[in-house]
């Protein structure tokens, strides 16, 4: 069964859980340890962010600058050190754990390949923050991961390029603010199989429209239990959280069951009604 349909089927047993930047409430975000802990907890997705280095390698980091989550400022003697200014070797010599706590000193910025391995057996949810569409498609193809990951971005024209380069990859459109008719109408051009929206601005009506369109729906970033239960009540297929273990515990207890109406409304992409 294709990945998108496997995810749709799994969500029938309860809203799925994505570890945001790994288990980032308790571990330095986007490090191999954070990703591994989220996967080991049983998260169905492990989310992380990717950029391309000066020499074209793919690395896992949220910000375009290395300042916040590594010791780049001390090591380079200046601020705003960009990922695109350094080589892979230079980036991997940085400490990506000490900023979070001394127990994590020595953690490295993972490569995409290292992050994919750390996220196993969860489905890696790769968020492109920077870098070229064709290059990411080629990297995932080389790693044999095209049909085992989902790739998402806030940059919808970039998604369109990526979808053209690798149509077999499940793609997700990220967004925030009002999810209006215009944005819903733009979705098919991205090739998206799912929509991933800021939970603070998703309305009941917009969630229903997404479900009627046959897309999977997720919300980010929800750390409060009340928010997780609310997302499930809206029929969300997944929730992205810095606290995957807490969300998974709720799921086990049945709190993340989705309403029957959401399951009945959602249709696989390509079926009648779209
Ligand atoms: O996965 C969605 C979420 O990660 C988007 O926001 O800024 O945390 O990458 P951000
Ligand atoms: Ca992200």
Coordinates of N, CA and C and ligand atoms in Angstrom, one line a residue, residues 20-21 47 49 62 127 129 152 154 174 196 220 240, ligand 1:
X20 N 8.2 16.8 17.0 CA 8.7 18.0 16.4 C 10.2 18.3 16.7
X21 N 11.0 18.3 15.6 CA 12.4 18.4 15.8 C 12.9 17.2 16.7
X47 N 9.7 14.6 12.8 CA 9.9 15.8 12.0 C 11.3 16.4 12.2
X49 N 14.2 19.5 10.2 CA 14.4 20.6 9.2 C 15.7 20.4 8.5
X62 N 17.2 23.9 12.3 CA 16.0 24.7 12.0 C 16.3 26.0 11.4
X127 N 11.3 18.6 6.7 CA 10.9 20.0 6.3 C 12.0 20.7 5.6
X129 N 13.9 23.8 4.7 CA 14.0 25.2 5.1 C 14.8 26.0 4.0
X152 N 8.0 18.3 3.4 CA 7.0 19.4 3.5 C 7.8 20.7 3.5
X154 N 6.9 25.3 3.7 CA 6.0 26.5 3.7 C 6.0 27.2 2.3
X174 N 2.8 23.3 4.2 CA 2.7 23.9 5.5 C 2.1 25.3 5.3
X196 N -0.5 20.9 6.5 CA 0.0 20.9 7.9 C -0.1 22.3 8.3
X220 N 0.5 21.9 13.8 CA 1.7 22.1 14.6 C 1.5 23.4 15.4
X240 N 1.7 17.5 15.5 CA 3.1 17.7 15.7 C 3.4 18.4 17.0
Ligands
LIG1 O1 6.4 20.7 11.1 C1 5.8 22.0 11.2 C2 6.7 22.9 12.0 O2 7.9 22.4 12.2 C3 6.8 24.2 11.3 O3 7.4 25.2 12.0 O4 9.3 26.7 12.5 O5 9.0 24.6 13.8 O6 9.7 24.5 11.4 P1 8.9 25.3 12.4

